[in-house]
PDB file of C-alpha atoms in Angstrom:
ATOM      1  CA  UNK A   1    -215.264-133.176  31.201  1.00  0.00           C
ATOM      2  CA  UNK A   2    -211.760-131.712  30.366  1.00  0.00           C
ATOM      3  CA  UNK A   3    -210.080-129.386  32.046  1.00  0.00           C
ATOM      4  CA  UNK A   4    -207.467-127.221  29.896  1.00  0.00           C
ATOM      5  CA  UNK A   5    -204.246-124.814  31.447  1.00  0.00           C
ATOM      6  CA  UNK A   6    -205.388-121.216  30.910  1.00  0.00           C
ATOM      7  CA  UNK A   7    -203.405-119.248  27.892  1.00  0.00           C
ATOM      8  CA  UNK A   8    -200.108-118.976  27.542  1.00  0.00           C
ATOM      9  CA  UNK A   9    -198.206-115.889  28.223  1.00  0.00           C
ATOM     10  CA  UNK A  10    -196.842-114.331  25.494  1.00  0.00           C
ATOM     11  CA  UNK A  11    -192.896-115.052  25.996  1.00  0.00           C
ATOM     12  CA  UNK A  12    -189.702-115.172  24.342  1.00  0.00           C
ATOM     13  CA  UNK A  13    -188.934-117.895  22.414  1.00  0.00           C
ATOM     14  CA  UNK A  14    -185.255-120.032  22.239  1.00  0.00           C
ATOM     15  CA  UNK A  15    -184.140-117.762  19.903  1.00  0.00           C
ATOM     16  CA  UNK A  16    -185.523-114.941  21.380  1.00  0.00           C
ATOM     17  CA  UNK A  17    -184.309-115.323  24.746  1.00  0.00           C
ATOM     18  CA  UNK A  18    -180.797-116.493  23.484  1.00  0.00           C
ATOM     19  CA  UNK A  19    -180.517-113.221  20.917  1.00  0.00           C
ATOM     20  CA  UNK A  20    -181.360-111.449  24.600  1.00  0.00           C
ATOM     21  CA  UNK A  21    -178.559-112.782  26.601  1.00  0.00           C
ATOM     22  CA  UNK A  22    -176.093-112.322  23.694  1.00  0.00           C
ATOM     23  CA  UNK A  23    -176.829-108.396  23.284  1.00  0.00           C
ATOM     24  CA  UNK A  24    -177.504-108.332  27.461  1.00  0.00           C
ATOM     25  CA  UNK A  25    -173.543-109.965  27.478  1.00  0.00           C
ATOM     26  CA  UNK A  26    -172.297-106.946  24.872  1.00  0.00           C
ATOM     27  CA  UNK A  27    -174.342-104.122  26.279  1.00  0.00           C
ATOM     28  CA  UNK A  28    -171.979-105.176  30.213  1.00  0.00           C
ATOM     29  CA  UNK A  29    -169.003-105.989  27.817  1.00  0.00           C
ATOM     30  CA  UNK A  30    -168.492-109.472  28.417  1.00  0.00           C
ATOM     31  CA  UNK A  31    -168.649-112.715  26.005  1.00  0.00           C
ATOM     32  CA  UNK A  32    -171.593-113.790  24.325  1.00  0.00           C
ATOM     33  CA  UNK A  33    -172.995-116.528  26.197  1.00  0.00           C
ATOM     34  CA  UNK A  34    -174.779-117.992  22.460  1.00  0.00           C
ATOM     35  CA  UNK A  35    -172.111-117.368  19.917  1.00  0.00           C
ATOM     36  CA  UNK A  36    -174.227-119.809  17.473  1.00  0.00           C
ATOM     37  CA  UNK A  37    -177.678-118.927  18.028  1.00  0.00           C
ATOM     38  CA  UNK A  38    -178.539-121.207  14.598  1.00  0.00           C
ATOM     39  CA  UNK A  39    -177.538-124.420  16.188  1.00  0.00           C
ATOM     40  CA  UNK A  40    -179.939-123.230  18.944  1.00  0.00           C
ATOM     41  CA  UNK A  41    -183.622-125.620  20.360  1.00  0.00           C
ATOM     42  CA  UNK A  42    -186.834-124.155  20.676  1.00  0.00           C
ATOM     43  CA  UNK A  43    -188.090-125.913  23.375  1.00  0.00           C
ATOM     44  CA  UNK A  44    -191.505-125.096  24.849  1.00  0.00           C
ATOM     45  CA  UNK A  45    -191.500-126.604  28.268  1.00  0.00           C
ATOM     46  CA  UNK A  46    -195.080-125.152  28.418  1.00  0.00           C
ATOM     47  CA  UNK A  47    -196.246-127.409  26.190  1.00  0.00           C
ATOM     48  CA  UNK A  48    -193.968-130.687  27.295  1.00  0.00           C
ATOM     49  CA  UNK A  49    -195.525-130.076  30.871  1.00  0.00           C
ATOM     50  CA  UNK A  50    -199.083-128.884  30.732  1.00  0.00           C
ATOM     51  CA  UNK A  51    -201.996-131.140  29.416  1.00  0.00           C
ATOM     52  CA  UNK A  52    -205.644-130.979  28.475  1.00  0.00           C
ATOM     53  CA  UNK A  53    -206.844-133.269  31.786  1.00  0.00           C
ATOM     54  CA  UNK A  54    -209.888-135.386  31.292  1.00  0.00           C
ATOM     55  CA  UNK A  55    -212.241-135.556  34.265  1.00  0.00           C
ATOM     56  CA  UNK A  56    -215.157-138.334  35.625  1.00  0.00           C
ATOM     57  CA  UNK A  57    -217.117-138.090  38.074  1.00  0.00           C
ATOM     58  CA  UNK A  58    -219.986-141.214  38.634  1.00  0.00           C
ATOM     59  CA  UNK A  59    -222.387-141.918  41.717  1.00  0.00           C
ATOM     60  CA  UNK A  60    -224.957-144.570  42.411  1.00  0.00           C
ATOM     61  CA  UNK A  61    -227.557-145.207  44.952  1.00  0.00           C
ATOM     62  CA  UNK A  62    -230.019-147.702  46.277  1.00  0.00           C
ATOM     63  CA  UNK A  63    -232.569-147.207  48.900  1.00  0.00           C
ATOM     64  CA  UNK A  64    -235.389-149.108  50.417  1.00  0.00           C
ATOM     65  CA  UNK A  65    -237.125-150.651  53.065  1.00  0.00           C
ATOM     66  CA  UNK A  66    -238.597-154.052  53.627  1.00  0.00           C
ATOM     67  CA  UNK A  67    -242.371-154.603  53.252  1.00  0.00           C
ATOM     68  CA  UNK A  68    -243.443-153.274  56.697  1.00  0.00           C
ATOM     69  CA  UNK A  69    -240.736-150.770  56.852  1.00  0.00           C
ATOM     70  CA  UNK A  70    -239.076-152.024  59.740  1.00  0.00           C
ATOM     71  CA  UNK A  71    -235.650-152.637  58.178  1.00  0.00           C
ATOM     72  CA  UNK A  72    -234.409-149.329  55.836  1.00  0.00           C
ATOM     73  CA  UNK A  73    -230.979-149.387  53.906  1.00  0.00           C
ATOM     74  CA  UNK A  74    -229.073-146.894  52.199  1.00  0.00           C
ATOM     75  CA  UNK A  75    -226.102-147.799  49.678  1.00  0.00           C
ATOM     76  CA  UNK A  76    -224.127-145.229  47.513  1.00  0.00           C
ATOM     77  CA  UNK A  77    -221.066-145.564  45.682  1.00  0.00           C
ATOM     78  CA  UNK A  78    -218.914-142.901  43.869  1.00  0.00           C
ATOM     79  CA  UNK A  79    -216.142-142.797  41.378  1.00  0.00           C
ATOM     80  CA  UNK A  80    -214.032-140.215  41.003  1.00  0.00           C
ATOM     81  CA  UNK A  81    -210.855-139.570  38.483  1.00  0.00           C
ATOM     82  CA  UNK A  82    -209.264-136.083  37.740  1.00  0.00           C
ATOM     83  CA  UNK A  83    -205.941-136.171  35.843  1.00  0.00           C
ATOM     84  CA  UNK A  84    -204.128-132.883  36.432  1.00  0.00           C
ATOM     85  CA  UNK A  85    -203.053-130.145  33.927  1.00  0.00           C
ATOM     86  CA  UNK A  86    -199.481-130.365  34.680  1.00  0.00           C
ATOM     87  CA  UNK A  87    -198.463-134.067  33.391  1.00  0.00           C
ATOM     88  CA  UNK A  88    -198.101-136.782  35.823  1.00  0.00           C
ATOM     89  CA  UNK A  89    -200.401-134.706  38.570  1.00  0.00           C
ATOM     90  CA  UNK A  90    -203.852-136.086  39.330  1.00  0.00           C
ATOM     91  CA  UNK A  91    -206.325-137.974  42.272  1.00  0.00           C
ATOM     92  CA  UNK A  92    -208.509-140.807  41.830  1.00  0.00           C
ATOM     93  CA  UNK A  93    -210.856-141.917  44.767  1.00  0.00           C
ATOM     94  CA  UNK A  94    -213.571-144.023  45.739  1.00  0.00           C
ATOM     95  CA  UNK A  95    -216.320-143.698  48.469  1.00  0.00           C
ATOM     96  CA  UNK A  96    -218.944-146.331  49.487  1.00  0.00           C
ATOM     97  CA  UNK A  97    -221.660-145.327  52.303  1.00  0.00           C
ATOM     98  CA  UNK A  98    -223.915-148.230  53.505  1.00  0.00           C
ATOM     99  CA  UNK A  99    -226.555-147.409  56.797  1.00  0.00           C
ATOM    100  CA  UNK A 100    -229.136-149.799  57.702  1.00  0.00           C
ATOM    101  CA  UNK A 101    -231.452-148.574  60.593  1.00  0.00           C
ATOM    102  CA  UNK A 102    -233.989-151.764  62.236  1.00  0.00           C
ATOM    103  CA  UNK A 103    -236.885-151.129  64.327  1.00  0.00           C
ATOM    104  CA  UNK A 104    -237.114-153.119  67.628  1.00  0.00           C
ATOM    105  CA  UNK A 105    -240.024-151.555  68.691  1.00  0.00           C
ATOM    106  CA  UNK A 106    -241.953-148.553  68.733  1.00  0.00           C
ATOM    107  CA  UNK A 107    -239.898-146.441  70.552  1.00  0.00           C
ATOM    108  CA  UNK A 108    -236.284-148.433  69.490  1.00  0.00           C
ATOM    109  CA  UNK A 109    -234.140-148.088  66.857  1.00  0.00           C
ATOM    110  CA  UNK A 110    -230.747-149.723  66.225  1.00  0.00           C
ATOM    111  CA  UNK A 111    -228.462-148.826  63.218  1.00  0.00           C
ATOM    112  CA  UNK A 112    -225.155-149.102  62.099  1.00  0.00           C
ATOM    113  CA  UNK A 113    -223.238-146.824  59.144  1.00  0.00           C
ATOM    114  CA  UNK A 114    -220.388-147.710  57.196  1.00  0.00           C
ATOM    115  CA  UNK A 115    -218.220-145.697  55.258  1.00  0.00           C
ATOM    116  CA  UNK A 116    -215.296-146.785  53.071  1.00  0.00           C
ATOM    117  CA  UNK A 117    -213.222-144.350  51.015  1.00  0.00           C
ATOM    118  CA  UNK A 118    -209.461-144.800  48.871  1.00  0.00           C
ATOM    119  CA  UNK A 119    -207.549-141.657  47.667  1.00  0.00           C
ATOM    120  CA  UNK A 120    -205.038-142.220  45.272  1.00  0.00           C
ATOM    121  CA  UNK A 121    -202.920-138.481  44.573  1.00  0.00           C
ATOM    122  CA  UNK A 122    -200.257-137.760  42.112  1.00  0.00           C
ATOM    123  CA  UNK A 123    -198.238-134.952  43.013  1.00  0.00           C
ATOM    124  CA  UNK A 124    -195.833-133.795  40.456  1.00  0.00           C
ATOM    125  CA  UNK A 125    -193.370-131.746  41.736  1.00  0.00           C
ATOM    126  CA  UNK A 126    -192.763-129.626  38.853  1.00  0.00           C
ATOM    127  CA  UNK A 127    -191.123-126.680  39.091  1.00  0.00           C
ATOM    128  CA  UNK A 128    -193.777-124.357  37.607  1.00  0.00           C
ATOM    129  CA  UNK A 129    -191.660-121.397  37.146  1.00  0.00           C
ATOM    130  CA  UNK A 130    -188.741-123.536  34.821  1.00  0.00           C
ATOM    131  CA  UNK A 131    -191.593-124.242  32.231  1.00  0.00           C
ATOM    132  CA  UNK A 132    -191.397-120.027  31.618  1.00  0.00           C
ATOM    133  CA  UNK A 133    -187.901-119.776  30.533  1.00  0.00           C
ATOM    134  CA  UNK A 134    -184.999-120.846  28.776  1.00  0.00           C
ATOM    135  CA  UNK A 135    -186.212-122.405  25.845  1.00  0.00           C
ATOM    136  CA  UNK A 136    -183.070-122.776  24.237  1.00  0.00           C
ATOM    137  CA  UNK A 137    -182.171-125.232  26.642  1.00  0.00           C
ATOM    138  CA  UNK A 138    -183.214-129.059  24.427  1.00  0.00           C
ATOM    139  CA  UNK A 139    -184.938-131.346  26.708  1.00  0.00           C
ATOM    140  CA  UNK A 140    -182.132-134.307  25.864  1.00  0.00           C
ATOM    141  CA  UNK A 141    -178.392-133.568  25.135  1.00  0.00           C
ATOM    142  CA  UNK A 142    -176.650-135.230  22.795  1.00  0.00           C
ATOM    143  CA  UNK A 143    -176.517-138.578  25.131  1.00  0.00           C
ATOM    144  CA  UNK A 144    -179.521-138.423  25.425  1.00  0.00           C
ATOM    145  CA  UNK A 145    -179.823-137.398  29.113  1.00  0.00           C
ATOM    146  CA  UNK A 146    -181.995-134.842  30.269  1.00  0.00           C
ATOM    147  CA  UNK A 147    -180.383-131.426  30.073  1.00  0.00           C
ATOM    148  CA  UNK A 148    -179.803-129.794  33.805  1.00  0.00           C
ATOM    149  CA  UNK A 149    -176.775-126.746  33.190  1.00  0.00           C
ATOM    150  CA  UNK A 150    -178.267-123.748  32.101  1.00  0.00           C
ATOM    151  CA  UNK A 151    -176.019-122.750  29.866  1.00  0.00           C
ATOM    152  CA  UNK A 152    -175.773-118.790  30.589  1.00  0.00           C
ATOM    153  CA  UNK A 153    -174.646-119.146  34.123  1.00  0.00           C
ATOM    154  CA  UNK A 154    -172.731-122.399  33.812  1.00  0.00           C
ATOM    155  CA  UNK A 155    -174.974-123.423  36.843  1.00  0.00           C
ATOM    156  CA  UNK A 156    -178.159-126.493  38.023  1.00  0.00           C
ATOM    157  CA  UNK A 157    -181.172-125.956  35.174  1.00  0.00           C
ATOM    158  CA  UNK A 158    -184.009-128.171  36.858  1.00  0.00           C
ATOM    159  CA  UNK A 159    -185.696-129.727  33.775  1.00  0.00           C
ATOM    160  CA  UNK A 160    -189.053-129.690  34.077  1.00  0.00           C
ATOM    161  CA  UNK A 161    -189.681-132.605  32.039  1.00  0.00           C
ATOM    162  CA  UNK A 162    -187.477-134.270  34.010  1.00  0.00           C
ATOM    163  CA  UNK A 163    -189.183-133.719  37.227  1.00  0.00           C
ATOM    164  CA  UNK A 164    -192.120-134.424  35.615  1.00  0.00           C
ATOM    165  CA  UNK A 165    -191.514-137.619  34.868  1.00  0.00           C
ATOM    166  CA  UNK A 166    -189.106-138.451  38.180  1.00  0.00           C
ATOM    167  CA  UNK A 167    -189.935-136.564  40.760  1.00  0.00           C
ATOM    168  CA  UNK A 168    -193.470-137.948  41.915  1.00  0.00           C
ATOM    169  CA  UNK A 169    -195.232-137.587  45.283  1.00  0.00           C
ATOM    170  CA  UNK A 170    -197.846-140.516  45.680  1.00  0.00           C
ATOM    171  CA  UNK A 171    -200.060-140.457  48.552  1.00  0.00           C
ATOM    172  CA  UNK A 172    -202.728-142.886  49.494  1.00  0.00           C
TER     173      UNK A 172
END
């Protein structure tokens, strides 16, 4: 299956939010911090972090016994591979079961079970609430390094692309 981010908010685009913080700046009588809103991005970090996220999910199983039932076995296997919504997110695993039970004699029983199982977890860290604002903040500068001064305050802008793509927590 696929598994798709809920709507969008309605917000305020790079141009938007810029034409904001210029009449914000002259309403407390202090310098426009977007003088040129024309040369201004429209980056929607929504839509550079988020993801439609295919999903799998497969199991298998054999059963029996011998002829006189005196051996019975159980074997399953399962597959399982979720990407996440937010890019680079996700967990893949795998689980195998085996039991085998053997009749010694009529009142008897000896057994054994094994289980095997592998987790394999992406965990962005992405901070969610970046991808909501400042869109007139381009992913790149000019370099063609990822963009991190927000350009109102003068202060740290965490890119969310950037920790998208950097700033992974792997766990097995």
């Amino acid at each position: 299956g696929i598994q798709s981010p809920l709507d969008q908010p309605a917000l305020l685009n790079g141009i938007q939010h810029a034409e904001y913080a210029n009449e914000d700046a002259r309403f407390r009588n202090t310098s426009e911090p977007f003088p040129n809103i024309n040369s201004l991005t429209n980056t929607d970090w929504f839509d550079l972090v988020m993801q439609n996220a295919p999903m799998s999910n497969a199991d298998i199983s054999i059963a029996g016994s011998n002829a006189n039932g005196d051996v019975n076995y159980y074997v399953s296997g399962n597959y399982f591979n979720q990407e996440g919504i937010v890019k680079t997110t996700g967990i893949e695993k795998y689980i195998i079961r085996s039991n085998i039970v053997i009749k010694l004699s009529d009142i008897l029983r000896s057994g054994f079970r094994l289980n095997f199982s592998q987790f394999d977890r992406d965990n962005g860290v992405v901070g969610y609430g970046n991808i909501f604002t400042l869109g007139q903040i381009p992913v790149r500068d000019a370099d063609g390094n990822f963009t991190g001064q927000d350009p109102i305050s003068g202060g740290p802008f965490s890119n969310p692309v950037a920790n998208a793509l950097f700033n992974v927590n792997e766990t097995q």
